[in-house]
PDB file of C-alpha atoms in Angstrom:
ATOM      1  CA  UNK A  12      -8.756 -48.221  40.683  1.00 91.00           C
ATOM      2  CA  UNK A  13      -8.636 -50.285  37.238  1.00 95.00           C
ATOM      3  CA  UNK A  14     -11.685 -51.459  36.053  1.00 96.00           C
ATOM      4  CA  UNK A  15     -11.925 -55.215  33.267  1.00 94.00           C
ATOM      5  CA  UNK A  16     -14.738 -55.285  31.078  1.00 94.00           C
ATOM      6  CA  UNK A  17     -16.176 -59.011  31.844  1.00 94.00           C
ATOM      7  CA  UNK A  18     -16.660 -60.872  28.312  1.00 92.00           C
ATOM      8  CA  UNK A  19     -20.176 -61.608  29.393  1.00 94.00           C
ATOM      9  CA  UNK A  20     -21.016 -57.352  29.343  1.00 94.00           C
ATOM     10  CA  UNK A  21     -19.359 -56.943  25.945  1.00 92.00           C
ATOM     11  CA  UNK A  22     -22.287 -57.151  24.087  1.00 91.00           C
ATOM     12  CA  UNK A  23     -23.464 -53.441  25.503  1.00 90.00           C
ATOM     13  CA  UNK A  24     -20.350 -51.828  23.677  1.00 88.00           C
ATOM     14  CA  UNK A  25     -21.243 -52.726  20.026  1.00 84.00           C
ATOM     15  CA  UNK A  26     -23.760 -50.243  19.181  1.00 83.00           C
ATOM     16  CA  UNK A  27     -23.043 -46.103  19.138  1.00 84.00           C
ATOM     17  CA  UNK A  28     -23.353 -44.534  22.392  1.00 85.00           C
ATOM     18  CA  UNK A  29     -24.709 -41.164  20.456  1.00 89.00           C
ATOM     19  CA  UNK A  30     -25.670 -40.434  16.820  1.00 93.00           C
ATOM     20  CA  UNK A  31     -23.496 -41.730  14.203  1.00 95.00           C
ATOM     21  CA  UNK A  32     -22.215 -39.555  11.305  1.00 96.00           C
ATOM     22  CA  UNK A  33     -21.101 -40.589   8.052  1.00 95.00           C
ATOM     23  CA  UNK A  34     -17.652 -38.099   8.701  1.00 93.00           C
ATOM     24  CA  UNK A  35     -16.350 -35.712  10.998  1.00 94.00           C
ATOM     25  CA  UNK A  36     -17.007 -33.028   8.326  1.00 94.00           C
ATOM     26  CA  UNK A  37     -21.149 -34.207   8.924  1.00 95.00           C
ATOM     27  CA  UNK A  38     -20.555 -33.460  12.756  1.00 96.00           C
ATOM     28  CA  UNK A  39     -19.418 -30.239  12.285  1.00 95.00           C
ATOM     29  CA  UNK A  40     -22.536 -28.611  13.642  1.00 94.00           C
ATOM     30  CA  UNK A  41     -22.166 -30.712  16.796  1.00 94.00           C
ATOM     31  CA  UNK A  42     -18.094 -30.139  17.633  1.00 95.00           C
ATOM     32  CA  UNK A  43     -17.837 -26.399  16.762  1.00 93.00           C
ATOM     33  CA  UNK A  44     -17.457 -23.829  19.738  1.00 94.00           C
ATOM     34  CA  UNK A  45     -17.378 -26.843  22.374  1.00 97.00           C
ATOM     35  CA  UNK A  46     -14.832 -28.516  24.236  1.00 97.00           C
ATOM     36  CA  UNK A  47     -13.666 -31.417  22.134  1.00 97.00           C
ATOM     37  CA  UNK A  48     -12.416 -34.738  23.077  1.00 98.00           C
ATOM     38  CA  UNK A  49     -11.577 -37.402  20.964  1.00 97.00           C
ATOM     39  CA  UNK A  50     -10.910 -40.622  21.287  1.00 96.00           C
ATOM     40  CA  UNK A  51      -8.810 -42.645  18.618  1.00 92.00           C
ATOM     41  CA  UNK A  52      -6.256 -41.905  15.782  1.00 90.00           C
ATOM     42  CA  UNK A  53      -8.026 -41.435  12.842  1.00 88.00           C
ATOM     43  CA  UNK A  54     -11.066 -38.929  14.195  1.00 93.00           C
ATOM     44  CA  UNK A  55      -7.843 -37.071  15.597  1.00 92.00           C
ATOM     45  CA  UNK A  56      -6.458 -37.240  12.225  1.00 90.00           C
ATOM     46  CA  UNK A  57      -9.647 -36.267  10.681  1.00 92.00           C
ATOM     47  CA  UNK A  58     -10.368 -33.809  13.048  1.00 93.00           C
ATOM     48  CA  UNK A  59      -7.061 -32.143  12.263  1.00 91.00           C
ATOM     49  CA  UNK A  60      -7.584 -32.111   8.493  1.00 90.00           C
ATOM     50  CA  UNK A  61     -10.684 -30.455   9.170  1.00 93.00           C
ATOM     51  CA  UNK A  62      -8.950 -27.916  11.172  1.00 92.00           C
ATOM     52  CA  UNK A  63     -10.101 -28.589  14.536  1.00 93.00           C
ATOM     53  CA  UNK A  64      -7.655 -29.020  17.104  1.00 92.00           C
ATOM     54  CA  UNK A  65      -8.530 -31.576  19.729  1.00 95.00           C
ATOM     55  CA  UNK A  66      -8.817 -29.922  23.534  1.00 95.00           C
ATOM     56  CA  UNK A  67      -7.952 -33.608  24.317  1.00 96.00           C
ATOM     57  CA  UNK A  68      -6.970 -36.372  22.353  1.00 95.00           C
ATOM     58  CA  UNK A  69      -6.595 -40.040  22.843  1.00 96.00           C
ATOM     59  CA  UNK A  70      -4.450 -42.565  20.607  1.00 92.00           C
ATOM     60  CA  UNK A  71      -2.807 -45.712  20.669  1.00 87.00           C
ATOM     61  CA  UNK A  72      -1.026 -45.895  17.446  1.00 81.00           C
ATOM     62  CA  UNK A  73      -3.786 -48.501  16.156  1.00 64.00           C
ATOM     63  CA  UNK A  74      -6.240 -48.634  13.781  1.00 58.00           C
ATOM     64  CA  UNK A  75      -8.691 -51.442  13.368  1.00 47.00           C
ATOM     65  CA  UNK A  76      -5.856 -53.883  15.465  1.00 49.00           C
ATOM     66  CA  UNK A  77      -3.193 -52.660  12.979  1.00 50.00           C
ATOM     67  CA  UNK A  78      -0.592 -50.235  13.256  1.00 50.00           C
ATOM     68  CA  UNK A  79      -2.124 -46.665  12.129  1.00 45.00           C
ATOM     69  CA  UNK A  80       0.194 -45.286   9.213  1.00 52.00           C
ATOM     70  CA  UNK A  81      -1.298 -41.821   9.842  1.00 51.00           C
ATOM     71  CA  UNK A  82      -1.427 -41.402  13.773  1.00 51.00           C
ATOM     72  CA  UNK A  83      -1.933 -37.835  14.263  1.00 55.00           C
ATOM     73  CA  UNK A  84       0.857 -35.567  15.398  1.00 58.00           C
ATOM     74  CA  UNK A  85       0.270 -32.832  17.893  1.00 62.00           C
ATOM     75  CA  UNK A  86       2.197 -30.789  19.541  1.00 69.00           C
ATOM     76  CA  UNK A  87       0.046 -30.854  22.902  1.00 76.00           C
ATOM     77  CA  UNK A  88       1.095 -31.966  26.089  1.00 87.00           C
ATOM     78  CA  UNK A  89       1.995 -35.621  26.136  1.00 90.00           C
ATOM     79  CA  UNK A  90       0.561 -37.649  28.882  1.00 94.00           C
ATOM     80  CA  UNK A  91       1.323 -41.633  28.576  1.00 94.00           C
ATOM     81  CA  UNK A  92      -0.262 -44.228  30.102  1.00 96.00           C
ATOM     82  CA  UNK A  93      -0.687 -48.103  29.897  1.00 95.00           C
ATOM     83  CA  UNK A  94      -4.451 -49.700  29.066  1.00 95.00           C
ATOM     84  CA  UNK A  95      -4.973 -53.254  28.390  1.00 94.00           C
ATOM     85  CA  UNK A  96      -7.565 -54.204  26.100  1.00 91.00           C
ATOM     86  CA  UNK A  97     -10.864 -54.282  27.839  1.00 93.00           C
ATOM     87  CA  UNK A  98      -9.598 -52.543  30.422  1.00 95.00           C
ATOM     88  CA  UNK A  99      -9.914 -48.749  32.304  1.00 97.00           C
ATOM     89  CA  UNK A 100      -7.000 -48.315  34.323  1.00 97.00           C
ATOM     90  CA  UNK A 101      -6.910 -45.673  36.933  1.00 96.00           C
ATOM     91  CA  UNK A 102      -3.812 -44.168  34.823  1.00 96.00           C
ATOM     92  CA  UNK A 103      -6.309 -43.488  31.841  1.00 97.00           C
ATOM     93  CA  UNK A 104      -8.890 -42.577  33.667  1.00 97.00           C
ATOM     94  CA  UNK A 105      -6.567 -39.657  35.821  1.00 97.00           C
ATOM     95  CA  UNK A 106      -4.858 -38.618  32.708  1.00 97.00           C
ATOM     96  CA  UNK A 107      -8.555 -37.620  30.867  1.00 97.00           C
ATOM     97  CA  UNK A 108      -9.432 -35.941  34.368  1.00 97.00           C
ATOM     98  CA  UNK A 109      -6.013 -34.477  33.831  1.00 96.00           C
ATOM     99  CA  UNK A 110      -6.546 -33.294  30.178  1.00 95.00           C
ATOM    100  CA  UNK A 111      -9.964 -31.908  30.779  1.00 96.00           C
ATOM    101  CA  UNK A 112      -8.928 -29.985  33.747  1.00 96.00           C
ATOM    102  CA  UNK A 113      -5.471 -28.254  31.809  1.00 92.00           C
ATOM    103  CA  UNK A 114      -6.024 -28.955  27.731  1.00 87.00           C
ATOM    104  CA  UNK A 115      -4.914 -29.164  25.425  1.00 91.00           C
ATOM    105  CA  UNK A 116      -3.399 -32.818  26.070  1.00 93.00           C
ATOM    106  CA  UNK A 117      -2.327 -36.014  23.895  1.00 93.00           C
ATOM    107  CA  UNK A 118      -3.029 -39.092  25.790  1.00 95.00           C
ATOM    108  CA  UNK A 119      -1.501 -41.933  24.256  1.00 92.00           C
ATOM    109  CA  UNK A 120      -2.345 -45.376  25.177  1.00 94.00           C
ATOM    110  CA  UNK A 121       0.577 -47.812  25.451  1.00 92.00           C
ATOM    111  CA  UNK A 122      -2.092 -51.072  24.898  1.00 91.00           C
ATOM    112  CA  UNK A 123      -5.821 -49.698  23.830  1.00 90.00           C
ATOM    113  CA  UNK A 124      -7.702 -47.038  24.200  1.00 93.00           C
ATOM    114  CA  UNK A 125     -11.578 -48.188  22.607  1.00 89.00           C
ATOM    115  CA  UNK A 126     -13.328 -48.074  26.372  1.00 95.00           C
ATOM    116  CA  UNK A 127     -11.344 -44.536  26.977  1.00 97.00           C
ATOM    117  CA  UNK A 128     -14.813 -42.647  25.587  1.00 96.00           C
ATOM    118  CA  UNK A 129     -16.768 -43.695  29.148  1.00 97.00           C
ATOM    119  CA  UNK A 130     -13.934 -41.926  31.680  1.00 97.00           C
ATOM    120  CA  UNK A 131     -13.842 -39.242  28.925  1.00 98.00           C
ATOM    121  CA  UNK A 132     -17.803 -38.296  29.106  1.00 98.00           C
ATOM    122  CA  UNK A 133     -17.548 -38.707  32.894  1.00 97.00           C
ATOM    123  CA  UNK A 134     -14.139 -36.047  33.304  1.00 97.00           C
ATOM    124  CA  UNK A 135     -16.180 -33.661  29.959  1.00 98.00           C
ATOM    125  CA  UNK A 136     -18.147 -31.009  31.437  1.00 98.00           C
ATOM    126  CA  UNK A 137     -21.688 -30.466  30.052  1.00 97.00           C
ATOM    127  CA  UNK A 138     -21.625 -28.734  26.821  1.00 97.00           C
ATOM    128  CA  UNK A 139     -18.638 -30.581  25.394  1.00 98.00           C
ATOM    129  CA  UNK A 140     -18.631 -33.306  22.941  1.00 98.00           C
ATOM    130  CA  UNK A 141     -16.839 -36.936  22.715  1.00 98.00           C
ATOM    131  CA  UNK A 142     -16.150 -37.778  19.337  1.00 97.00           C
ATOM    132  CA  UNK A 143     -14.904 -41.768  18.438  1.00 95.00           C
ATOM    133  CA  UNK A 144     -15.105 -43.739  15.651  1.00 90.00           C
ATOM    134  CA  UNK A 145     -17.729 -46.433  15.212  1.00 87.00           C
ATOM    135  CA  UNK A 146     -15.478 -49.250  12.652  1.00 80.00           C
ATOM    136  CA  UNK A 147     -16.583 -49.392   9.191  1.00 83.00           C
ATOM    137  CA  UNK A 148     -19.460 -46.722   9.819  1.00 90.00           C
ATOM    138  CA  UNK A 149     -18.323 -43.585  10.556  1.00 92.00           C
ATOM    139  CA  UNK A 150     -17.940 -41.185  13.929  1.00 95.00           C
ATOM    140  CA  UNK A 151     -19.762 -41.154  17.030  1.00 96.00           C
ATOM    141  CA  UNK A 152     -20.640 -37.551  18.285  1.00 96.00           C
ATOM    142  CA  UNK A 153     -21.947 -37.060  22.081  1.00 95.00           C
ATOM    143  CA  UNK A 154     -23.139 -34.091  23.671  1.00 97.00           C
ATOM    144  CA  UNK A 155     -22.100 -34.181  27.059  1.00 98.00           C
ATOM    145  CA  UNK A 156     -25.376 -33.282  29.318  1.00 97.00           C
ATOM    146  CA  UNK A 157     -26.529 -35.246  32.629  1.00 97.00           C
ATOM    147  CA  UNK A 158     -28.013 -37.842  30.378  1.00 96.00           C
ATOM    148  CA  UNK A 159     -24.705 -39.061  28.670  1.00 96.00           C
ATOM    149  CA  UNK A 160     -22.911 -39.149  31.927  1.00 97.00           C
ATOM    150  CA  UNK A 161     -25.593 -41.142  33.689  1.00 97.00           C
ATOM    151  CA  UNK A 162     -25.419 -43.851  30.385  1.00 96.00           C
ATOM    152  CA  UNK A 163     -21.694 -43.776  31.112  1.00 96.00           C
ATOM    153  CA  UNK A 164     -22.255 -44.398  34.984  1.00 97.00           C
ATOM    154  CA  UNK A 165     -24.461 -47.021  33.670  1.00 96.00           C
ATOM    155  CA  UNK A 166     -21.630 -48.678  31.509  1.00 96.00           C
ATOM    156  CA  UNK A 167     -18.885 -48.478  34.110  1.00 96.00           C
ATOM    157  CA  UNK A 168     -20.746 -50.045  36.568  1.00 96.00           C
ATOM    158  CA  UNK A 169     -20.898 -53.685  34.290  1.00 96.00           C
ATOM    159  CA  UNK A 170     -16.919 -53.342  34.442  1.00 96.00           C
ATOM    160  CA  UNK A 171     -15.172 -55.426  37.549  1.00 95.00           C
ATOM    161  CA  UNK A 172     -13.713 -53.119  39.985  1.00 92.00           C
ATOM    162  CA  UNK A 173      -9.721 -54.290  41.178  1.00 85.00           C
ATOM    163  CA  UNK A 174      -7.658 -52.132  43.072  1.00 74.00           C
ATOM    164  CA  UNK A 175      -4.565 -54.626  41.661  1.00 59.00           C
ATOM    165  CA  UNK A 176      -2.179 -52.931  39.128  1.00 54.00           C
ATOM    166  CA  UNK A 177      -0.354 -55.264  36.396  1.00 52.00           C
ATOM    167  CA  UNK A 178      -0.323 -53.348  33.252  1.00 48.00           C
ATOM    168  CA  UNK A 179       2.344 -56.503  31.686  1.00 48.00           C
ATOM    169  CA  UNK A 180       0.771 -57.144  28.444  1.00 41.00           C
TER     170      UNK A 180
END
């Protein structure tokens, strides 16, 4: 099942999901001893410089819609997949069940990988955090409890469900 962000809905995706930190290095107190999942290439990158390994990481190769000079380089498991932009695809959405269930896992994202952080609260189990980057800002840092996954449910349900597959982009 792939699921297409309608432009109308859009407008729920600007602000965090979770508190905002200045750096990964002000989250610390949040990621350490917990699962962590992280969605984009530079909190990968930062995450790395800071010496925490992702369990499960998700990149495109892009950085504010240019090509990221620094995308991370781990030697996880490689699991590729195709995303449009405003877009879930099934593909993404099995490869973070995927990565959850057997980490530690590189997902990368052959189109974009911004709406990966809903699938990725839904696969997390309680107690682990989902860490993205909020443009310009900082990083986003969510404890995964019931309450997270029910705002997730929330924001999946104003995507269009389409059992069609054409990834050409």
């Amino acid at each position: 099942m792939d699921y297409t962000l309608p432009r109308e809905n859009r407008r729920y995706f600007k602000e965090p999901f979770g508190p905002l930190y200045s750096s990964v290095e002000d989250a610390m107190d949040v990621i350490r001893g917990r699962m962590v999942i992280a969605v984009g290439d530079m909190v990968t990158r930062n995450l790395l410089i800071a010496g925490i390994t992702p369990d499960v990481a998700v990149i495109d190769g892009i950085t504010m819609r240019s090509p990221c000079r620094e995308t991370p380089l781990l030697s996880s498991r490689r699991i590729e997949v195709a995303n449009p932009p405003g877009m879930l695809t099934g593909e993404l959405i099995a490869a973070l069940d995927e990565g959850v269930a057997a980490s530690p896992v590189l997902v990368f994202v052959d189109g974009e990988e911004d709406l990966a952080v809903i699938p990725a609260v839904l696969a997390a189990p309680d107690g682990a955090v989902v860490l993205y980057g909020q443009p310009c800002e900082g990083v986003v840092a969510l404890l995964v409890d019931a309450e997270r996954k029910r705002k997730a449910e929330w924001l999946l349900s104003l995507f269009e469900k389409s059992d069609e597959v054409d990834h050409d982009f």
